[in-house]
mmCIF file of C-alpha atoms and ligand atoms in Angstrom:
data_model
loop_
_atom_site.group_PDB
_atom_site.id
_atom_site.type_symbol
_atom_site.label_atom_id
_atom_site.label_comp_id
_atom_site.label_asym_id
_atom_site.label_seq_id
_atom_site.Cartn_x
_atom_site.Cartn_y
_atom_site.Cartn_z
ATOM 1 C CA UNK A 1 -4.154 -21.214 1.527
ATOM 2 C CA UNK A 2 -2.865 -17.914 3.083
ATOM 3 C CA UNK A 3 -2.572 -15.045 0.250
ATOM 4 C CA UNK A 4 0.696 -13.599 -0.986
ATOM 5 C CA UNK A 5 -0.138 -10.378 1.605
ATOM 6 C CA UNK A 6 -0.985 -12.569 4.891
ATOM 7 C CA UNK A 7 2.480 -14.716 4.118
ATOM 8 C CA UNK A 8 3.923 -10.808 3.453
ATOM 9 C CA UNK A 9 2.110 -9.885 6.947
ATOM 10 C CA UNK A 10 4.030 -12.970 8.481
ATOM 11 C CA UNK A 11 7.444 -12.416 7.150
ATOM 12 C CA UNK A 12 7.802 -15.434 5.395
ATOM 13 C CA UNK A 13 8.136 -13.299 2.402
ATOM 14 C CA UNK A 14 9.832 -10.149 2.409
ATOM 15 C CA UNK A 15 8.363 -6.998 1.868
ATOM 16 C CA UNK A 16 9.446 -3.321 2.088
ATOM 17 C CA UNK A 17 7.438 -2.397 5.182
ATOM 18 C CA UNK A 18 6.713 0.833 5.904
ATOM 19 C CA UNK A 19 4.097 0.773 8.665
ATOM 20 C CA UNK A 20 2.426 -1.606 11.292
ATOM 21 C CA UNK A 21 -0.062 -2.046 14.227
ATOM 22 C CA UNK A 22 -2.199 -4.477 16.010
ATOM 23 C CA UNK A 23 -4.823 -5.243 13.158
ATOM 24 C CA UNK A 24 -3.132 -3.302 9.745
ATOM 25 C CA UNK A 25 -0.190 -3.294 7.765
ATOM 26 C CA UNK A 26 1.507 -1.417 5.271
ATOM 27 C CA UNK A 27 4.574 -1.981 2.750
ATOM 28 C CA UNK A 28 5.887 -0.886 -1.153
ATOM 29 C CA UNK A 29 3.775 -2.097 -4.016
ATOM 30 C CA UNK A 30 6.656 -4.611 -5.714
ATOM 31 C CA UNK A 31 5.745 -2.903 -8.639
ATOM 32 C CA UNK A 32 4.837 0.236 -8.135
ATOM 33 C CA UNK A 33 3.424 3.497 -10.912
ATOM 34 C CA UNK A 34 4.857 5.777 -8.796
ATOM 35 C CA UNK A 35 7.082 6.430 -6.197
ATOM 36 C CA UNK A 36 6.013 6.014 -2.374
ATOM 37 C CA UNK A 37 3.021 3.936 -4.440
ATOM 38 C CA UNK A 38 1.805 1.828 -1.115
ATOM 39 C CA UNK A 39 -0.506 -0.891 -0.581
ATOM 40 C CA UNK A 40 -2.319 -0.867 2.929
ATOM 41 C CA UNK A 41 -3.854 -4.143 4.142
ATOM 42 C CA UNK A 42 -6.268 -5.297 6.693
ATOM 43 C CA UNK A 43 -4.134 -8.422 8.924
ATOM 44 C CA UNK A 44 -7.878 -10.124 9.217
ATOM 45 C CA UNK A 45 -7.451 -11.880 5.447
ATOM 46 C CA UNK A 46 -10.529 -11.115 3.308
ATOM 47 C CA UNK A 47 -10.249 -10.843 -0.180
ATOM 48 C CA UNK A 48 -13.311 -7.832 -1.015
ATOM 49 C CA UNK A 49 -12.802 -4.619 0.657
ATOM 50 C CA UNK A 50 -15.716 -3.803 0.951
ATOM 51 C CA UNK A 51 -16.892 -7.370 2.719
ATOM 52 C CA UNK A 52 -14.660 -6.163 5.922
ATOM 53 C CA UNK A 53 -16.771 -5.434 8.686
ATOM 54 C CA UNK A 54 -17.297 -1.651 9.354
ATOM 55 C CA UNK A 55 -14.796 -1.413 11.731
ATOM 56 C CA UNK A 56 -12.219 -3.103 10.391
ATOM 57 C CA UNK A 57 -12.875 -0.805 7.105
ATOM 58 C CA UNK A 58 -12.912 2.630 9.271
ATOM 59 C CA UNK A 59 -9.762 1.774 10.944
ATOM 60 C CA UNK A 60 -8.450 0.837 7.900
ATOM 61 C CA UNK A 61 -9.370 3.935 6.829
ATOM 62 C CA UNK A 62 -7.890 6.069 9.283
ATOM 63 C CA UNK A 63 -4.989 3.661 9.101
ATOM 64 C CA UNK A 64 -4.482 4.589 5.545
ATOM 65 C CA UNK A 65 -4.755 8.221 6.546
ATOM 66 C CA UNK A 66 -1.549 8.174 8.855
ATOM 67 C CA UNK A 67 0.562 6.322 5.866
ATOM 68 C CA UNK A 68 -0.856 8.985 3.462
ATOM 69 C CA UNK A 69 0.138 11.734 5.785
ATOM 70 C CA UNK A 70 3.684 10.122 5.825
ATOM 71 C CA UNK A 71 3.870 9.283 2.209
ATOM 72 C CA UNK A 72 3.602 12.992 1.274
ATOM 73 C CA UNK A 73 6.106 14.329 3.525
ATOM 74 C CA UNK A 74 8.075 11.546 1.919
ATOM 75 C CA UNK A 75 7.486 12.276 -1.774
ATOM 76 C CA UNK A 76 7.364 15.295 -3.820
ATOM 77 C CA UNK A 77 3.774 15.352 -5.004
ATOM 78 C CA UNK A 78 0.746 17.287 -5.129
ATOM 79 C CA UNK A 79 -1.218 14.970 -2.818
ATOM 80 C CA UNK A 80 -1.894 10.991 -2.299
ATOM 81 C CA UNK A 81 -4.009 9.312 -4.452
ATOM 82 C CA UNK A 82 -6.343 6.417 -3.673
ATOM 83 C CA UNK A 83 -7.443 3.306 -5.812
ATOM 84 C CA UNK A 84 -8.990 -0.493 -5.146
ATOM 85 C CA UNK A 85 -8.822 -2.482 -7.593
ATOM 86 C CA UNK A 86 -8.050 -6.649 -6.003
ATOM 87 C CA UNK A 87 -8.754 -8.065 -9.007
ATOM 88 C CA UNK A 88 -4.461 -9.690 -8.598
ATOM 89 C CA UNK A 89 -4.284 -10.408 -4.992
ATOM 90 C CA UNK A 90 -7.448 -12.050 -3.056
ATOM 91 C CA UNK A 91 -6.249 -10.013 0.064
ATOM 92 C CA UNK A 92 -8.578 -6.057 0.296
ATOM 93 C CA UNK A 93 -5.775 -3.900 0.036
ATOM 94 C CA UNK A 94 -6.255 -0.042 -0.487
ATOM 95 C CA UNK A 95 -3.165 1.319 -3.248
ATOM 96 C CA UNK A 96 -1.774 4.772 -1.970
ATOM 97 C CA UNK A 97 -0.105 6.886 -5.122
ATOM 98 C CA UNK A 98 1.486 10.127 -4.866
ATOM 99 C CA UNK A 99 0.310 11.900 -7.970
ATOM 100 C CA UNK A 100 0.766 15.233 -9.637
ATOM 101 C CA UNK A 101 -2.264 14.851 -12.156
ATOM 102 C CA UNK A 102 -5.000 11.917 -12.620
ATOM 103 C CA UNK A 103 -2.510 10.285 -15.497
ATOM 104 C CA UNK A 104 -0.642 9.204 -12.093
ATOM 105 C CA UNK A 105 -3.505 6.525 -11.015
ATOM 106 C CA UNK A 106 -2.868 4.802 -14.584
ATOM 107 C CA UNK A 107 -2.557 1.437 -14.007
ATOM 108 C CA UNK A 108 -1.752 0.730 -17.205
ATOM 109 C CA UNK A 109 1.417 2.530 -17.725
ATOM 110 C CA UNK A 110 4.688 1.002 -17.426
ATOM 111 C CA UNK A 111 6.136 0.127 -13.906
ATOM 112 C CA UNK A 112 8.655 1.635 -12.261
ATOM 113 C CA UNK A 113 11.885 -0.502 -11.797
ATOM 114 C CA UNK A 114 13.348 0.454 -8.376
ATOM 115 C CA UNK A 115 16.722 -0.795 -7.024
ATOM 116 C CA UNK A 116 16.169 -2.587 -3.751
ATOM 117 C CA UNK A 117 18.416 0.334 -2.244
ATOM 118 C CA UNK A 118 16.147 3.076 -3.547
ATOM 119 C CA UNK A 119 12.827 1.025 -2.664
ATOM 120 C CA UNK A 120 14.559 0.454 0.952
ATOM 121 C CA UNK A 121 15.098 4.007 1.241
ATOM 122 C CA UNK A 122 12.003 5.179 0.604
ATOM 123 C CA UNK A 123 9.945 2.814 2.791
ATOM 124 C CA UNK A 124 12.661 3.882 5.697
ATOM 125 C CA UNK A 125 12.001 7.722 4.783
ATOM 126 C CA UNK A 126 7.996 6.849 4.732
ATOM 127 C CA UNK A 127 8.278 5.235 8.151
ATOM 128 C CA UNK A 128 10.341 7.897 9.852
ATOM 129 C CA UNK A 129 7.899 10.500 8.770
ATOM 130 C CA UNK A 130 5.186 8.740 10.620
HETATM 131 P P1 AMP B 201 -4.684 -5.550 -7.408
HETATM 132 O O1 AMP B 201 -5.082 -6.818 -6.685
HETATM 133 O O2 AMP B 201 -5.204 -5.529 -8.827
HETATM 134 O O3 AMP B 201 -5.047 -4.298 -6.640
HETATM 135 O O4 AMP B 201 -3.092 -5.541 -7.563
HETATM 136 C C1 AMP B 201 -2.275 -6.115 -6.588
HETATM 137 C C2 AMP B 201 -1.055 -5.250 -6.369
HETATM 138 O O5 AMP B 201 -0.202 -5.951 -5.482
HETATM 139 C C3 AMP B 201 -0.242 -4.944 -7.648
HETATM 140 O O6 AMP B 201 -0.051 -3.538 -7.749
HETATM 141 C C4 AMP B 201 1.075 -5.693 -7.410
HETATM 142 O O7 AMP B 201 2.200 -5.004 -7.933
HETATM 143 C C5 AMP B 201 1.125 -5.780 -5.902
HETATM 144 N N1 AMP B 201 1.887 -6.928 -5.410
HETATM 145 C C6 AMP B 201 1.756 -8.225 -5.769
HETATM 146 N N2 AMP B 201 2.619 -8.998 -5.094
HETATM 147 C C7 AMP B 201 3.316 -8.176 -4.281
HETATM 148 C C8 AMP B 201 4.365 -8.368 -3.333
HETATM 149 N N3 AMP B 201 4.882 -9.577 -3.080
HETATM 150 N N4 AMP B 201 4.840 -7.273 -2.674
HETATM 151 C C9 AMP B 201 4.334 -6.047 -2.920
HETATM 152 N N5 AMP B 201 3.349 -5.800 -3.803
HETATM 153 C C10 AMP B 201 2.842 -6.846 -4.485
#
């Protein structure tokens, strides 16, 4: 059965997108600890990260580096912070967090509630500043 993020990746369920090319994809975490928080996924479904092939994980890699670029001209923050965790969704996905301090990678503090108008905006903002 196709994961949440490869039915995400097909638009049968919506996401906040903010970035997309040939083999990677990127959108809003539904439930973000931060603002601009960001998941970036591999198309190719695999479930460990680090099972994709090298290539697949370098240009994820670099993929991830455009987004970050884009989240911090985005989001007030003192940089982007990375994390990947998959122990939720069976799909590698690599969490981009604009933090101010290491408290900001928390997963275990509440989650933000966005309105879909502010989580729209931001994704738009984060796309337009790629
Ligand atoms: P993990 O697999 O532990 O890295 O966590 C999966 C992440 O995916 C969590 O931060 C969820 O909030 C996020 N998530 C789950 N479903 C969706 C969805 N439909 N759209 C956006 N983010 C999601």
């Amino acid at each position: 059965m196709a994961s949440i993020f490869s039915k995400i990746i097909a638009g049968e369920i919506p996401s906040y997108k903010v970035a997309e090319d040939e083999h990677h994809f990127a959108f809003l975490d539904i439930n973000p600890i931060a603002k601009g928080h960001v998941l970036v996924v591999p198309k190719h479904e695999t479930d460990y990260l680090f099972d994709l092939d090298d290539a697949l994980l370098s240009s994820l890699t670099v993929f991830s580096k455009r987004v970050a670029k884009a989240i911090e001209k985005s989001v007030p923050c003192q940089r982007i912070g990375v994390a990947v965790v998959g122990l939720e969704v069976p799909h590698a996905h690599i969490h981009l967090i604009p933090i101010n301090g290491v408290y900001d990678v928390d997963f275990n503090r509440p989650k933000l509630a966005l309105p879909a108008e502010e989580m729209q905006e931001i994704a738009a903002t984060i796309a337009e500043n790629l």
